[in-house]
């Protein structure tokens, strides 16, 4: 699957998604896009999964009809997230078109 990391998604997560192609919003030159524009650009570019740390995404946007799967990580700092990386990998692996998953990560 083609996976897009939002601005705040820890890049050290990338090698753990070894069966996927991962790009960042910055690499795509989409760093200035709003969340809605970013999701639209990602869908138009055939991304399957959007990984973000923006817990307010669902309340900010109407996600109905979106084809891209969204995985929200509840904690963005790598040292704490690293302990739970398997949960994020599982959510990405299980993502279906249009799905939404929040991964609660305990704050260390």
mmCIF file of C-alpha atoms in Angstrom:
data_model
loop_
_atom_site.group_PDB
_atom_site.id
_atom_site.type_symbol
_atom_site.label_atom_id
_atom_site.label_comp_id
_atom_site.label_asym_id
_atom_site.label_seq_id
_atom_site.Cartn_x
_atom_site.Cartn_y
_atom_site.Cartn_z
ATOM 1 C CA UNK A 1 0.000 0.000 0.000
ATOM 2 C CA UNK A 2 0.983 3.588 -0.528
ATOM 3 C CA UNK A 3 1.049 5.347 2.868
ATOM 4 C CA UNK A 4 1.191 9.098 3.509
ATOM 5 C CA UNK A 5 2.624 10.479 6.755
ATOM 6 C CA UNK A 6 1.222 13.809 7.942
ATOM 7 C CA UNK A 7 3.590 16.520 9.206
ATOM 8 C CA UNK A 8 3.613 15.360 12.832
ATOM 9 C CA UNK A 9 3.936 11.634 12.196
ATOM 10 C CA UNK A 10 7.296 10.393 13.529
ATOM 11 C CA UNK A 11 9.457 9.393 10.561
ATOM 12 C CA UNK A 12 11.261 6.620 12.550
ATOM 13 C CA UNK A 13 7.976 4.710 12.141
ATOM 14 C CA UNK A 14 8.676 4.340 8.388
ATOM 15 C CA UNK A 15 11.014 1.290 8.461
ATOM 16 C CA UNK A 16 8.471 -0.612 10.574
ATOM 17 C CA UNK A 17 6.025 -0.403 7.656
ATOM 18 C CA UNK A 18 8.376 -2.482 5.543
ATOM 19 C CA UNK A 19 5.684 -3.952 3.287
ATOM 20 C CA UNK A 20 4.418 -0.511 2.298
ATOM 21 C CA UNK A 21 5.680 2.469 0.351
ATOM 22 C CA UNK A 22 5.756 5.441 2.717
ATOM 23 C CA UNK A 23 5.974 9.101 1.724
ATOM 24 C CA UNK A 24 5.697 12.208 3.886
ATOM 25 C CA UNK A 25 3.590 15.266 3.147
ATOM 26 C CA UNK A 26 6.838 17.222 2.911
ATOM 27 C CA UNK A 27 8.314 14.796 0.371
ATOM 28 C CA UNK A 28 5.163 15.223 -1.705
ATOM 29 C CA UNK A 29 5.521 19.028 -1.378
ATOM 30 C CA UNK A 30 2.141 19.153 0.333
ATOM 31 C CA UNK A 31 3.387 20.680 3.593
ATOM 32 C CA UNK A 32 1.256 23.820 3.221
ATOM 33 C CA UNK A 33 -2.030 22.082 2.406
ATOM 34 C CA UNK A 34 -4.898 22.108 4.889
ATOM 35 C CA UNK A 35 -6.119 18.719 6.131
ATOM 36 C CA UNK A 36 -9.000 18.583 3.648
ATOM 37 C CA UNK A 37 -6.783 19.575 0.735
ATOM 38 C CA UNK A 38 -4.151 17.083 1.863
ATOM 39 C CA UNK A 39 -6.619 14.195 1.947
ATOM 40 C CA UNK A 40 -7.960 15.155 -1.485
ATOM 41 C CA UNK A 41 -4.438 15.329 -2.958
ATOM 42 C CA UNK A 42 -3.542 11.984 -1.346
ATOM 43 C CA UNK A 43 -6.616 10.275 -2.768
ATOM 44 C CA UNK A 44 -5.957 11.761 -6.224
ATOM 45 C CA UNK A 45 -2.399 10.381 -6.024
ATOM 46 C CA UNK A 46 -3.586 6.854 -5.110
ATOM 47 C CA UNK A 47 -2.485 6.836 -1.469
ATOM 48 C CA UNK A 48 -4.286 4.107 0.460
ATOM 49 C CA UNK A 49 -3.576 5.166 4.055
ATOM 50 C CA UNK A 50 -3.045 8.525 5.765
ATOM 51 C CA UNK A 51 -1.185 8.348 9.108
ATOM 52 C CA UNK A 52 -1.523 11.393 11.339
ATOM 53 C CA UNK A 53 -1.204 12.518 14.942
ATOM 54 C CA UNK A 54 -4.077 15.025 14.573
ATOM 55 C CA UNK A 55 -6.646 13.714 17.048
ATOM 56 C CA UNK A 56 -9.072 16.484 15.989
ATOM 57 C CA UNK A 57 -9.172 15.451 12.339
ATOM 58 C CA UNK A 58 -12.528 13.701 12.618
ATOM 59 C CA UNK A 59 -14.187 16.729 14.240
ATOM 60 C CA UNK A 60 -12.582 19.190 11.790
ATOM 61 C CA UNK A 61 -13.613 17.445 8.569
ATOM 62 C CA UNK A 62 -16.508 15.509 7.134
ATOM 63 C CA UNK A 63 -14.817 12.198 6.331
ATOM 64 C CA UNK A 64 -17.895 10.629 4.723
ATOM 65 C CA UNK A 65 -17.168 9.412 1.226
ATOM 66 C CA UNK A 66 -13.384 9.435 1.636
ATOM 67 C CA UNK A 67 -11.606 6.517 -0.016
ATOM 68 C CA UNK A 68 -8.358 6.866 1.903
ATOM 69 C CA UNK A 69 -8.038 5.015 5.192
ATOM 70 C CA UNK A 70 -7.050 7.182 8.154
ATOM 71 C CA UNK A 71 -4.931 6.010 11.083
ATOM 72 C CA UNK A 72 -4.609 8.464 13.970
ATOM 73 C CA UNK A 73 -1.732 7.926 16.390
ATOM 74 C CA UNK A 74 -2.532 9.151 19.894
ATOM 75 C CA UNK A 75 1.041 10.057 20.841
ATOM 76 C CA UNK A 76 3.649 11.612 18.545
ATOM 77 C CA UNK A 77 6.966 11.345 20.388
ATOM 78 C CA UNK A 78 9.059 8.490 19.075
ATOM 79 C CA UNK A 79 10.557 7.185 22.338
ATOM 80 C CA UNK A 80 7.079 6.543 23.742
ATOM 81 C CA UNK A 81 5.530 5.471 20.465
ATOM 82 C CA UNK A 82 8.334 3.013 19.731
ATOM 83 C CA UNK A 83 7.119 0.779 22.561
ATOM 84 C CA UNK A 84 3.750 0.436 20.801
ATOM 85 C CA UNK A 85 4.823 0.480 17.156
ATOM 86 C CA UNK A 86 3.306 -2.962 16.563
ATOM 87 C CA UNK A 87 -0.166 -1.494 17.196
ATOM 88 C CA UNK A 88 0.354 1.182 14.563
ATOM 89 C CA UNK A 89 1.733 -1.331 12.058
ATOM 90 C CA UNK A 90 -1.285 -3.594 12.656
ATOM 91 C CA UNK A 91 -3.702 -0.688 12.097
ATOM 92 C CA UNK A 92 -2.011 0.241 8.817
ATOM 93 C CA UNK A 93 -1.951 -3.392 7.681
ATOM 94 C CA UNK A 94 -5.662 -3.803 8.472
ATOM 95 C CA UNK A 95 -6.761 -0.458 6.983
ATOM 96 C CA UNK A 96 -9.575 -0.691 4.464
ATOM 97 C CA UNK A 97 -10.658 2.024 2.023
ATOM 98 C CA UNK A 98 -12.512 4.771 3.897
ATOM 99 C CA UNK A 99 -11.804 3.327 7.358
ATOM 100 C CA UNK A 100 -10.845 5.381 10.388
ATOM 101 C CA UNK A 101 -8.799 4.049 13.319
ATOM 102 C CA UNK A 102 -7.465 5.764 16.424
ATOM 103 C CA UNK A 103 -4.530 4.137 18.177
ATOM 104 C CA UNK A 104 -4.399 5.166 21.825
ATOM 105 C CA UNK A 105 -0.819 5.223 23.023
ATOM 106 C CA UNK A 106 -0.265 5.607 26.776
ATOM 107 C CA UNK A 107 1.780 8.683 27.578
ATOM 108 C CA UNK A 108 4.996 7.578 29.280
#
